[in-house]
């Protein structure tokens, strides 16, 4: 029994297994089918994202569904320029590899969702973010990731586009100056499922050994 | 059928329901039982966290399990100072409310885990983080949150302590200068379960209305 009177859930062996499968099969998707996505489902995913942790319960996430074609085109152009500039940073074989990667599903994804952190809100009264102000942005990242996992459960793929000038995205979408862009998401049915990151499959970057990430003090 | 030959999982109605329950009952825990946690389980949770998305597959997460009592005491002192300073920022009723909150489980939690972002690694070859370098930190946040959800599935609570001077934590734990602190986590069995954030229950900050976070362009 708890304060609210509700009984806490117990998560069994099957749920643990399926949750791990969810992690294994969640992908950063860049190849989308053009089939439209039910708007009510998108709102349901956003509502689930609002159950994410946030510093001081500040809930600084702001979700912007973009349907206007001119605004989408502005983001597309932003990506194209930033991606061309990024290509200039690579040389030889790696430049060829980079040029061959598909790094955004902006053209085909039926749903575009920009997610911002509202730094102009006093919700949460600053608790927990005085010495680490970046934790407000981190709260929004948690919300993005909740939405991502939830989308995969419903058979949708999410692609996080970060090859963008974030200030220009903010201007293109005409949102308040106190909002900072955390993620620009493409959402839709994926062309294929995979248990391996596309960047692994295409030889860009392997998975790291576990020993490289775990330390003791 | 997929590139790897494995069959993608289907997530049924029951899993969807249980996943939503997981989100509803995940809490930022500050009240822990002192029972030790199985070290193998902690490593399993970290391995699951390594399945999180990361920009350019950079996998910049570094997990530091802290068992040394002097190092723990240094973090405890760091928290106490930062928390006392934070209290000075509040006045009247809100200061009284702040002073009454328990904001960290550092004394009782059997497991302390610091999670850093390694900005000195070239893994991922900079893909996706040129115009938004903060996405490396964001990747580590996703890993922290995976671990958090996974812990709850196994009956463990996680508390994210951010009332810390992050550079001093880095020094206290003697980790490389290129590592930046993302989260200091307390992990252990929670004293109680709840479907409501402690900051809501204690009157610090209510949940926001859905209308406040969803926008269209």
PDB file of N, CA and C in Angstrom, chain A residues 2 4 9 15-16 19 25-26 43 51 53 57 59 63 65-68 85 90 94 123-125 127-128 130-132 138 141-142 145-146 148 153 162 164 173-174 181 193 195 200 204-208 213 215-217, chain B residues 2 4 9 15-16 19 25-26 43 51 53 57 59 63 65-68 85 90 94 123-125 127-128 130-132 138 141-142 145-146 153 162 164 173-174 181 193 195 200 204-208 213 215-217:
ATOM      1  N   UNK A   2       0.413   2.262  -0.683  1.00  0.00           N
ATOM      2  CA  UNK A   2       1.199   3.483  -0.821  1.00  0.00           C
ATOM      3  C   UNK A   2       0.372   4.686  -0.394  1.00  0.00           C
ATOM      4  N   UNK A   4      -0.865   7.050  -2.111  1.00  0.00           N
ATOM      5  CA  UNK A   4      -2.016   7.317  -2.988  1.00  0.00           C
ATOM      6  C   UNK A   4      -3.085   6.229  -2.880  1.00  0.00           C
ATOM      7  N   UNK A   9       3.083  -1.690  -9.188  1.00  0.00           N
ATOM      8  CA  UNK A   9       3.174  -2.826 -10.115  1.00  0.00           C
ATOM      9  C   UNK A   9       4.378  -3.699  -9.782  1.00  0.00           C
ATOM     10  N   UNK A  15       8.307  -9.221 -18.668  1.00  0.00           N
ATOM     11  CA  UNK A  15       8.412  -7.783 -18.914  1.00  0.00           C
ATOM     12  C   UNK A  15       9.876  -7.359 -19.010  1.00  0.00           C
ATOM     13  N   UNK A  16      10.708  -7.909 -18.104  1.00  0.00           N
ATOM     14  CA  UNK A  16      12.144  -7.579 -18.141  1.00  0.00           C
ATOM     15  C   UNK A  16      12.746  -7.927 -19.496  1.00  0.00           C
ATOM     16  N   UNK A  19      11.383  -5.569 -22.162  1.00  0.00           N
ATOM     17  CA  UNK A  19      11.968  -4.227 -22.018  1.00  0.00           C
ATOM     18  C   UNK A  19      13.369  -4.215 -22.620  1.00  0.00           C
ATOM     19  N   UNK A  25      16.032  -3.098 -29.911  1.00  0.00           N
ATOM     20  CA  UNK A  25      15.418  -2.825 -31.217  1.00  0.00           C
ATOM     21  C   UNK A  25      15.024  -1.362 -31.412  1.00  0.00           C
ATOM     22  N   UNK A  26      15.220  -0.526 -30.396  1.00  0.00           N
ATOM     23  CA  UNK A  26      15.016   0.910 -30.623  1.00  0.00           C
ATOM     24  C   UNK A  26      16.140   1.371 -31.562  1.00  0.00           C
ATOM     25  N   UNK A  43      -0.085  12.503 -29.792  1.00  0.00           N
ATOM     26  CA  UNK A  43      -0.398  13.183 -28.521  1.00  0.00           C
ATOM     27  C   UNK A  43      -0.279  12.227 -27.333  1.00  0.00           C
ATOM     28  N   UNK A  51       5.631  12.091 -18.375  1.00  0.00           N
ATOM     29  CA  UNK A  51       5.853  11.330 -17.137  1.00  0.00           C
ATOM     30  C   UNK A  51       7.352  11.193 -16.835  1.00  0.00           C
ATOM     31  N   UNK A  53      11.273  12.139 -15.720  1.00  0.00           N
ATOM     32  CA  UNK A  53      11.825  12.896 -14.590  1.00  0.00           C
ATOM     33  C   UNK A  53      12.254  14.286 -15.045  1.00  0.00           C
ATOM     34  N   UNK A  57      11.080  18.965 -10.586  1.00  0.00           N
ATOM     35  CA  UNK A  57       9.776  18.819 -11.241  1.00  0.00           C
ATOM     36  C   UNK A  57       9.464  20.043 -12.116  1.00  0.00           C
ATOM     37  N   UNK A  59       9.584  20.275 -15.395  1.00  0.00           N
ATOM     38  CA  UNK A  59       8.827  19.944 -16.616  1.00  0.00           C
ATOM     39  C   UNK A  59       9.046  20.965 -17.740  1.00  0.00           C
ATOM     40  N   UNK A  63       6.809  20.761 -26.725  1.00  0.00           N
ATOM     41  CA  UNK A  63       6.742  19.954 -27.938  1.00  0.00           C
ATOM     42  C   UNK A  63       6.052  20.762 -29.037  1.00  0.00           C
ATOM     43  N   UNK A  65       4.665  20.440 -32.820  1.00  0.00           N
ATOM     44  CA  UNK A  65       4.354  19.635 -34.014  1.00  0.00           C
ATOM     45  C   UNK A  65       4.372  20.550 -35.232  1.00  0.00           C
ATOM     46  N   UNK A  66       5.212  20.208 -36.199  1.00  0.00           N
ATOM     47  CA  UNK A  66       5.375  21.079 -37.362  1.00  0.00           C
ATOM     48  C   UNK A  66       4.670  20.475 -38.568  1.00  0.00           C
ATOM     49  N   UNK A  67       3.623  21.169 -39.042  1.00  0.00           N
ATOM     50  CA  UNK A  67       2.908  20.698 -40.232  1.00  0.00           C
ATOM     51  C   UNK A  67       3.063  21.684 -41.384  1.00  0.00           C
ATOM     52  N   UNK A  68       3.400  22.922 -41.074  1.00  0.00           N
ATOM     53  CA  UNK A  68       3.548  23.940 -42.109  1.00  0.00           C
ATOM     54  C   UNK A  68       4.715  23.573 -43.034  1.00  0.00           C
ATOM     55  N   UNK A  85      28.591  21.397 -44.578  1.00  0.00           N
ATOM     56  CA  UNK A  85      29.734  21.916 -43.806  1.00  0.00           C
ATOM     57  C   UNK A  85      30.414  20.801 -43.027  1.00  0.00           C
ATOM     58  N   UNK A  90      35.713  16.010 -42.878  1.00  0.00           N
ATOM     59  CA  UNK A  90      36.241  14.648 -43.039  1.00  0.00           C
ATOM     60  C   UNK A  90      37.079  14.567 -44.308  1.00  0.00           C
ATOM     61  N   UNK A  94      36.947   8.324 -44.903  1.00  0.00           N
ATOM     62  CA  UNK A  94      35.876   8.706 -43.966  1.00  0.00           C
ATOM     63  C   UNK A  94      34.931   9.738 -44.585  1.00  0.00           C
ATOM     64  N   UNK A 123       8.670  27.195 -13.237  1.00  0.00           N
ATOM     65  CA  UNK A 123       8.137  25.936 -12.719  1.00  0.00           C
ATOM     66  C   UNK A 123       9.291  25.111 -12.121  1.00  0.00           C
ATOM     67  N   UNK A 124       9.088  24.620 -10.913  1.00  0.00           N
ATOM     68  CA  UNK A 124      10.150  23.899 -10.211  1.00  0.00           C
ATOM     69  C   UNK A 124      10.968  24.797  -9.300  1.00  0.00           C
ATOM     70  N   UNK A 125      10.786  26.115  -9.448  1.00  0.00           N
ATOM     71  CA  UNK A 125      11.416  27.103  -8.560  1.00  0.00           C
ATOM     72  C   UNK A 125      12.927  26.912  -8.443  1.00  0.00           C
ATOM     73  N   UNK A 127      14.781  24.472  -8.134  1.00  0.00           N
ATOM     74  CA  UNK A 127      15.325  23.410  -7.291  1.00  0.00           C
ATOM     75  C   UNK A 127      16.210  22.460  -8.094  1.00  0.00           C
ATOM     76  N   UNK A 128      17.436  22.282  -7.623  1.00  0.00           N
ATOM     77  CA  UNK A 128      18.334  21.297  -8.219  1.00  0.00           C
ATOM     78  C   UNK A 128      19.111  21.773  -9.433  1.00  0.00           C
ATOM     79  N   UNK A 130      20.722  24.945  -9.650  1.00  0.00           N
ATOM     80  CA  UNK A 130      21.550  26.127  -9.395  1.00  0.00           C
ATOM     81  C   UNK A 130      23.010  25.871  -9.773  1.00  0.00           C
ATOM     82  N   UNK A 131      23.560  24.757  -9.302  1.00  0.00           N
ATOM     83  CA  UNK A 131      24.964  24.461  -9.607  1.00  0.00           C
ATOM     84  C   UNK A 131      25.112  23.717 -10.930  1.00  0.00           C
ATOM     85  N   UNK A 132      24.050  23.091 -11.399  1.00  0.00           N
ATOM     86  CA  UNK A 132      24.097  22.364 -12.678  1.00  0.00           C
ATOM     87  C   UNK A 132      22.891  22.774 -13.535  1.00  0.00           C
ATOM     88  N   UNK A 138      18.667  18.504 -19.601  1.00  0.00           N
ATOM     89  CA  UNK A 138      18.710  17.044 -19.431  1.00  0.00           C
ATOM     90  C   UNK A 138      17.303  16.471 -19.206  1.00  0.00           C
ATOM     91  N   UNK A 141      15.749  15.979 -22.443  1.00  0.00           N
ATOM     92  CA  UNK A 141      16.318  14.791 -23.099  1.00  0.00           C
ATOM     93  C   UNK A 141      15.599  13.527 -22.617  1.00  0.00           C
ATOM     94  N   UNK A 142      15.344  13.458 -21.317  1.00  0.00           N
ATOM     95  CA  UNK A 142      14.630  12.295 -20.773  1.00  0.00           C
ATOM     96  C   UNK A 142      13.244  12.178 -21.416  1.00  0.00           C
ATOM     97  N   UNK A 145      13.515  10.855 -24.908  1.00  0.00           N
ATOM     98  CA  UNK A 145      13.836   9.423 -24.914  1.00  0.00           C
ATOM     99  C   UNK A 145      12.621   8.566 -24.510  1.00  0.00           C
ATOM    100  N   UNK A 146      11.822   9.064 -23.582  1.00  0.00           N
ATOM    101  CA  UNK A 146      10.577   8.357 -23.251  1.00  0.00           C
ATOM    102  C   UNK A 146       9.704   8.237 -24.491  1.00  0.00           C
ATOM    103  N   UNK A 148      10.587   8.320 -27.529  1.00  0.00           N
ATOM    104  CA  UNK A 148      11.271   7.449 -28.487  1.00  0.00           C
ATOM    105  C   UNK A 148      10.961   5.976 -28.200  1.00  0.00           C
ATOM    106  N   UNK A 153       7.355   1.044 -29.205  1.00  0.00           N
ATOM    107  CA  UNK A 153       6.362   0.071 -28.716  1.00  0.00           C
ATOM    108  C   UNK A 153       5.134   0.056 -29.622  1.00  0.00           C
ATOM    109  N   UNK A 162      20.358  16.176 -35.383  1.00  0.00           N
ATOM    110  CA  UNK A 162      21.120  17.187 -34.632  1.00  0.00           C
ATOM    111  C   UNK A 162      22.052  17.966 -35.548  1.00  0.00           C
ATOM    112  N   UNK A 164      21.969  20.523 -37.337  1.00  0.00           N
ATOM    113  CA  UNK A 164      21.140  21.707 -37.528  1.00  0.00           C
ATOM    114  C   UNK A 164      21.752  22.858 -36.739  1.00  0.00           C
ATOM    115  N   UNK A 173      10.848  28.348 -36.505  1.00  0.00           N
ATOM    116  CA  UNK A 173       9.597  27.878 -35.907  1.00  0.00           C
ATOM    117  C   UNK A 173       8.916  28.968 -35.087  1.00  0.00           C
ATOM    118  N   UNK A 174       9.578  30.137 -34.998  1.00  0.00           N
ATOM    119  CA  UNK A 174       8.993  31.281 -34.322  1.00  0.00           C
ATOM    120  C   UNK A 174       8.520  30.906 -32.905  1.00  0.00           C
ATOM    121  N   UNK A 181      16.612  24.668 -28.397  1.00  0.00           N
ATOM    122  CA  UNK A 181      16.301  23.416 -29.104  1.00  0.00           C
ATOM    123  C   UNK A 181      17.088  22.268 -28.482  1.00  0.00           C
ATOM    124  N   UNK A 193      13.155  -2.843 -39.675  1.00  0.00           N
ATOM    125  CA  UNK A 193      13.517  -2.949 -38.263  1.00  0.00           C
ATOM    126  C   UNK A 193      14.950  -3.457 -38.192  1.00  0.00           C
ATOM    127  N   UNK A 195      18.198  -4.688 -35.137  1.00  0.00           N
ATOM    128  CA  UNK A 195      18.728  -4.755 -33.778  1.00  0.00           C
ATOM    129  C   UNK A 195      20.163  -4.233 -33.739  1.00  0.00           C
ATOM    130  N   UNK A 200      26.708   1.269 -37.082  1.00  0.00           N
ATOM    131  CA  UNK A 200      27.516   0.055 -36.929  1.00  0.00           C
ATOM    132  C   UNK A 200      27.491  -0.718 -38.248  1.00  0.00           C
ATOM    133  N   UNK A 204      30.597   2.915 -39.747  1.00  0.00           N
ATOM    134  CA  UNK A 204      31.038   4.217 -39.212  1.00  0.00           C
ATOM    135  C   UNK A 204      31.648   4.075 -37.818  1.00  0.00           C
ATOM    136  N   UNK A 205      30.961   3.345 -36.946  1.00  0.00           N
ATOM    137  CA  UNK A 205      31.420   3.231 -35.552  1.00  0.00           C
ATOM    138  C   UNK A 205      30.852   1.977 -34.897  1.00  0.00           C
ATOM    139  N   UNK A 206      31.754   1.112 -34.452  1.00  0.00           N
ATOM    140  CA  UNK A 206      31.374  -0.110 -33.731  1.00  0.00           C
ATOM    141  C   UNK A 206      30.884   0.207 -32.326  1.00  0.00           C
ATOM    142  N   UNK A 207      30.277  -0.800 -31.692  1.00  0.00           N
ATOM    143  CA  UNK A 207      29.963  -0.671 -30.266  1.00  0.00           C
ATOM    144  C   UNK A 207      31.250  -0.793 -29.448  1.00  0.00           C
ATOM    145  N   UNK A 208      31.321  -0.061 -28.352  1.00  0.00           N
ATOM    146  CA  UNK A 208      32.487  -0.103 -27.465  1.00  0.00           C
ATOM    147  C   UNK A 208      32.432  -1.336 -26.572  1.00  0.00           C
ATOM    148  N   UNK A 213      33.828   1.450 -20.341  1.00  0.00           N
ATOM    149  CA  UNK A 213      32.894   2.420 -19.785  1.00  0.00           C
ATOM    150  C   UNK A 213      32.660   2.280 -18.279  1.00  0.00           C
ATOM    151  N   UNK A 215      34.063   1.950 -14.368  1.00  0.00           N
ATOM    152  CA  UNK A 215      35.228   2.278 -13.533  1.00  0.00           C
ATOM    153  C   UNK A 215      34.849   2.156 -12.058  1.00  0.00           C
ATOM    154  N   UNK A 216      35.871   2.076 -11.213  1.00  0.00           N
ATOM    155  CA  UNK A 216      35.642   2.003  -9.768  1.00  0.00           C
ATOM    156  C   UNK A 216      36.501   3.010  -9.043  1.00  0.00           C
ATOM    157  N   UNK A 217      35.940   3.552  -7.987  1.00  0.00           N
ATOM    158  CA  UNK A 217      36.715   4.471  -7.148  1.00  0.00           C
ATOM    159  C   UNK A 217      36.404   4.175  -5.689  1.00  0.00           C
TER     160      UNK A 217
ATOM    161  N   UNK B   2      15.109  -9.425 -40.958  1.00  0.00           N
ATOM    162  CA  UNK B   2      15.923  -8.215 -40.961  1.00  0.00           C
ATOM    163  C   UNK B   2      17.341  -8.546 -41.417  1.00  0.00           C
ATOM    164  N   UNK B   4      20.059  -8.657 -39.804  1.00  0.00           N
ATOM    165  CA  UNK B   4      20.783  -9.553 -38.891  1.00  0.00           C
ATOM    166  C   UNK B   4      20.192 -10.961 -38.877  1.00  0.00           C
ATOM    167  N   UNK B   9      10.758  -7.878 -32.367  1.00  0.00           N
ATOM    168  CA  UNK B   9       9.718  -8.157 -31.374  1.00  0.00           C
ATOM    169  C   UNK B   9       8.432  -7.408 -31.701  1.00  0.00           C
ATOM    170  N   UNK B  15       2.201  -5.312 -22.655  1.00  0.00           N
ATOM    171  CA  UNK B  15       3.503  -4.655 -22.497  1.00  0.00           C
ATOM    172  C   UNK B  15       3.333  -3.136 -22.498  1.00  0.00           C
ATOM    173  N   UNK B  16       2.464  -2.647 -23.408  1.00  0.00           N
ATOM    174  CA  UNK B  16       2.218  -1.199 -23.450  1.00  0.00           C
ATOM    175  C   UNK B  16       1.718  -0.690 -22.103  1.00  0.00           C
ATOM    176  N   UNK B  19       4.537  -0.884 -19.538  1.00  0.00           N
ATOM    177  CA  UNK B  19       5.544   0.158 -19.782  1.00  0.00           C
ATOM    178  C   UNK B  19       5.045   1.502 -19.244  1.00  0.00           C
ATOM    179  N   UNK B  25       5.360   4.848 -12.157  1.00  0.00           N
ATOM    180  CA  UNK B  25       5.902   4.471 -10.848  1.00  0.00           C
ATOM    181  C   UNK B  25       7.411   4.664 -10.705  1.00  0.00           C
ATOM    182  N   UNK B  26       8.068   5.107 -11.787  1.00  0.00           N
ATOM    183  CA  UNK B  26       9.477   5.486 -11.638  1.00  0.00           C
ATOM    184  C   UNK B  26       9.511   6.740 -10.778  1.00  0.00           C
ATOM    185  N   UNK B  43      25.929  -4.121 -12.584  1.00  0.00           N
ATOM    186  CA  UNK B  43      26.620  -4.222 -13.880  1.00  0.00           C
ATOM    187  C   UNK B  43      25.637  -4.546 -15.007  1.00  0.00           C
ATOM    188  N   UNK B  51      22.881   0.298 -24.173  1.00  0.00           N
ATOM    189  CA  UNK B  51      22.040   0.136 -25.372  1.00  0.00           C
ATOM    190  C   UNK B  51      21.322   1.449 -25.732  1.00  0.00           C
ATOM    191  N   UNK B  53      20.640   5.358 -27.060  1.00  0.00           N
ATOM    192  CA  UNK B  53      21.093   6.080 -28.252  1.00  0.00           C
ATOM    193  C   UNK B  53      22.238   7.033 -27.896  1.00  0.00           C
ATOM    194  N   UNK B  57      26.812   7.449 -32.614  1.00  0.00           N
ATOM    195  CA  UNK B  57      27.212   6.232 -31.896  1.00  0.00           C
ATOM    196  C   UNK B  57      28.482   6.466 -31.077  1.00  0.00           C
ATOM    197  N   UNK B  59      28.804   6.863 -27.819  1.00  0.00           N
ATOM    198  CA  UNK B  59      28.827   6.108 -26.566  1.00  0.00           C
ATOM    199  C   UNK B  59      29.732   6.761 -25.506  1.00  0.00           C
ATOM    200  N   UNK B  63      30.779   5.189 -16.439  1.00  0.00           N
ATOM    201  CA  UNK B  63      30.113   4.891 -15.169  1.00  0.00           C
ATOM    202  C   UNK B  63      31.166   4.624 -14.106  1.00  0.00           C
ATOM    203  N   UNK B  65      31.562   3.473 -10.245  1.00  0.00           N
ATOM    204  CA  UNK B  65      30.982   2.955  -8.996  1.00  0.00           C
ATOM    205  C   UNK B  65      31.874   3.390  -7.846  1.00  0.00           C
ATOM    206  N   UNK B  66      31.278   4.091  -6.889  1.00  0.00           N
ATOM    207  CA  UNK B  66      32.067   4.640  -5.792  1.00  0.00           C
ATOM    208  C   UNK B  66      31.825   3.834  -4.520  1.00  0.00           C
ATOM    209  N   UNK B  67      32.886   3.171  -4.050  1.00  0.00           N
ATOM    210  CA  UNK B  67      32.781   2.402  -2.814  1.00  0.00           C
ATOM    211  C   UNK B  67      33.672   2.988  -1.727  1.00  0.00           C
ATOM    212  N   UNK B  68      34.671   3.739  -2.124  1.00  0.00           N
ATOM    213  CA  UNK B  68      35.605   4.331  -1.165  1.00  0.00           C
ATOM    214  C   UNK B  68      34.869   5.329  -0.259  1.00  0.00           C
ATOM    215  N   UNK B  85      23.773  26.635   0.414  1.00  0.00           N
ATOM    216  CA  UNK B  85      23.783  27.826  -0.438  1.00  0.00           C
ATOM    217  C   UNK B  85      22.455  27.987  -1.170  1.00  0.00           C
ATOM    218  N   UNK B  90      16.007  31.051  -1.240  1.00  0.00           N
ATOM    219  CA  UNK B  90      14.557  31.037  -1.023  1.00  0.00           C
ATOM    220  C   UNK B  90      14.212  31.864   0.213  1.00  0.00           C
ATOM    221  N   UNK B  94       8.523  29.391   1.189  1.00  0.00           N
ATOM    222  CA  UNK B  94       9.239  28.495   0.279  1.00  0.00           C
ATOM    223  C   UNK B  94      10.586  28.059   0.883  1.00  0.00           C
ATOM    224  N   UNK B 123      35.457   8.508 -30.372  1.00  0.00           N
ATOM    225  CA  UNK B 123      34.467   7.510 -30.784  1.00  0.00           C
ATOM    226  C   UNK B 123      33.244   8.221 -31.380  1.00  0.00           C
ATOM    227  N   UNK B 124      32.817   7.772 -32.554  1.00  0.00           N
ATOM    228  CA  UNK B 124      31.711   8.428 -33.247  1.00  0.00           C
ATOM    229  C   UNK B 124      32.190   9.465 -34.254  1.00  0.00           C
ATOM    230  N   UNK B 125      33.495   9.819 -34.176  1.00  0.00           N
ATOM    231  CA  UNK B 125      34.126  10.722 -35.153  1.00  0.00           C
ATOM    232  C   UNK B 125      33.371  12.027 -35.325  1.00  0.00           C
ATOM    233  N   UNK B 127      30.397  12.804 -35.544  1.00  0.00           N
ATOM    234  CA  UNK B 127      29.164  12.860 -36.357  1.00  0.00           C
ATOM    235  C   UNK B 127      27.983  13.364 -35.529  1.00  0.00           C
ATOM    236  N   UNK B 128      27.324  14.386 -36.030  1.00  0.00           N
ATOM    237  CA  UNK B 128      26.092  14.884 -35.411  1.00  0.00           C
ATOM    238  C   UNK B 128      26.290  15.851 -34.264  1.00  0.00           C
ATOM    239  N   UNK B 130      28.616  18.572 -34.305  1.00  0.00           N
ATOM    240  CA  UNK B 130      29.388  19.763 -34.671  1.00  0.00           C
ATOM    241  C   UNK B 130      28.598  21.030 -34.330  1.00  0.00           C
ATOM    242  N   UNK B 131      27.342  21.079 -34.763  1.00  0.00           N
ATOM    243  CA  UNK B 131      26.545  22.284 -34.501  1.00  0.00           C
ATOM    244  C   UNK B 131      25.848  22.224 -33.140  1.00  0.00           C
ATOM    245  N   UNK B 132      25.701  21.022 -32.586  1.00  0.00           N
ATOM    246  CA  UNK B 132      25.066  20.876 -31.270  1.00  0.00           C
ATOM    247  C   UNK B 132      25.939  19.972 -30.390  1.00  0.00           C
ATOM    248  N   UNK B 138      23.855  14.828 -23.884  1.00  0.00           N
ATOM    249  CA  UNK B 138      22.491  14.317 -23.965  1.00  0.00           C
ATOM    250  C   UNK B 138      22.493  12.785 -24.103  1.00  0.00           C
ATOM    251  N   UNK B 141      22.759  11.356 -20.780  1.00  0.00           N
ATOM    252  CA  UNK B 141      21.479  11.468 -20.068  1.00  0.00           C
ATOM    253  C   UNK B 141      20.570  10.296 -20.449  1.00  0.00           C
ATOM    254  N   UNK B 142      20.544   9.957 -21.738  1.00  0.00           N
ATOM    255  CA  UNK B 142      19.721   8.822 -22.171  1.00  0.00           C
ATOM    256  C   UNK B 142      20.172   7.541 -21.461  1.00  0.00           C
ATOM    257  N   UNK B 145      18.988   7.504 -17.919  1.00  0.00           N
ATOM    258  CA  UNK B 145      17.552   7.261 -17.825  1.00  0.00           C
ATOM    259  C   UNK B 145      17.214   5.794 -18.124  1.00  0.00           C
ATOM    260  N   UNK B 146      17.938   5.177 -19.048  1.00  0.00           N
ATOM    261  CA  UNK B 146      17.747   3.736 -19.279  1.00  0.00           C
ATOM    262  C   UNK B 146      18.020   2.965 -17.999  1.00  0.00           C
ATOM    263  N   UNK B 153      12.479  -1.636 -12.754  1.00  0.00           N
ATOM    264  CA  UNK B 153      11.941  -2.951 -13.141  1.00  0.00           C
ATOM    265  C   UNK B 153      12.435  -4.031 -12.182  1.00  0.00           C
ATOM    266  N   UNK B 162      21.722  16.498  -8.072  1.00  0.00           N
ATOM    267  CA  UNK B 162      22.342  17.530  -8.918  1.00  0.00           C
ATOM    268  C   UNK B 162      22.744  18.750  -8.101  1.00  0.00           C
ATOM    269  N   UNK B 164      25.194  19.746  -6.471  1.00  0.00           N
ATOM    270  CA  UNK B 164      26.614  19.446  -6.316  1.00  0.00           C
ATOM    271  C   UNK B 164      27.411  20.402  -7.199  1.00  0.00           C
ATOM    272  N   UNK B 173      36.644  12.399  -7.326  1.00  0.00           N
ATOM    273  CA  UNK B 173      36.660  11.029  -7.846  1.00  0.00           C
ATOM    274  C   UNK B 173      37.899  10.771  -8.696  1.00  0.00           C
ATOM    275  N   UNK B 174      38.717  11.817  -8.886  1.00  0.00           N
ATOM    276  CA  UNK B 174      39.977  11.649  -9.613  1.00  0.00           C
ATOM    277  C   UNK B 174      39.751  10.992 -10.975  1.00  0.00           C
ATOM    278  N   UNK B 181      30.707  15.821 -15.418  1.00  0.00           N
ATOM    279  CA  UNK B 181      29.693  15.104 -14.635  1.00  0.00           C
ATOM    280  C   UNK B 181      28.309  15.353 -15.219  1.00  0.00           C
ATOM    281  N   UNK B 193       7.127   2.878  -2.323  1.00  0.00           N
ATOM    282  CA  UNK B 193       6.830   3.089  -3.737  1.00  0.00           C
ATOM    283  C   UNK B 193       5.804   4.206  -3.833  1.00  0.00           C
ATOM    284  N   UNK B 195       3.297   6.547  -6.937  1.00  0.00           N
ATOM    285  CA  UNK B 195       2.975   6.925  -8.312  1.00  0.00           C
ATOM    286  C   UNK B 195       2.898   8.444  -8.448  1.00  0.00           C
ATOM    287  N   UNK B 200       5.609  16.785  -5.735  1.00  0.00           N
ATOM    288  CA  UNK B 200       4.171  17.065  -5.842  1.00  0.00           C
ATOM    289  C   UNK B 200       3.527  16.830  -4.487  1.00  0.00           C
ATOM    290  N   UNK B 204       5.756  21.174  -3.345  1.00  0.00           N
ATOM    291  CA  UNK B 204       6.764  22.047  -3.970  1.00  0.00           C
ATOM    292  C   UNK B 204       6.336  22.465  -5.369  1.00  0.00           C
ATOM    293  N   UNK B 205       5.891  21.498  -6.182  1.00  0.00           N
ATOM    294  CA  UNK B 205       5.554  21.791  -7.578  1.00  0.00           C
ATOM    295  C   UNK B 205       4.583  20.754  -8.124  1.00  0.00           C
ATOM    296  N   UNK B 206       3.418  21.233  -8.554  1.00  0.00           N
ATOM    297  CA  UNK B 206       2.411  20.370  -9.180  1.00  0.00           C
ATOM    298  C   UNK B 206       2.831  19.949 -10.584  1.00  0.00           C
ATOM    299  N   UNK B 207       2.123  18.959 -11.129  1.00  0.00           N
ATOM    300  CA  UNK B 207       2.282  18.638 -12.545  1.00  0.00           C
ATOM    301  C   UNK B 207       1.639  19.725 -13.397  1.00  0.00           C
ATOM    302  N   UNK B 208       2.264  19.998 -14.545  1.00  0.00           N
ATOM    303  CA  UNK B 208       1.742  21.001 -15.470  1.00  0.00           C
ATOM    304  C   UNK B 208       0.574  20.431 -16.277  1.00  0.00           C
ATOM    305  N   UNK B 213       2.368  22.397 -22.737  1.00  0.00           N
ATOM    306  CA  UNK B 213       3.605  21.859 -23.314  1.00  0.00           C
ATOM    307  C   UNK B 213       3.501  21.496 -24.788  1.00  0.00           C
ATOM    308  N   UNK B 215       2.478  22.435 -28.723  1.00  0.00           N
ATOM    309  CA  UNK B 215       2.297  23.568 -29.631  1.00  0.00           C
ATOM    310  C   UNK B 215       2.270  23.091 -31.078  1.00  0.00           C
ATOM    311  N   UNK B 216       1.769  23.940 -31.950  1.00  0.00           N
ATOM    312  CA  UNK B 216       1.734  23.614 -33.384  1.00  0.00           C
ATOM    313  C   UNK B 216       2.300  24.748 -34.203  1.00  0.00           C
ATOM    314  N   UNK B 217       2.966  24.371 -35.261  1.00  0.00           N
ATOM    315  CA  UNK B 217       3.468  25.380 -36.196  1.00  0.00           C
ATOM    316  C   UNK B 217       3.251  24.890 -37.620  1.00  0.00           C
TER     317      UNK B 217
END
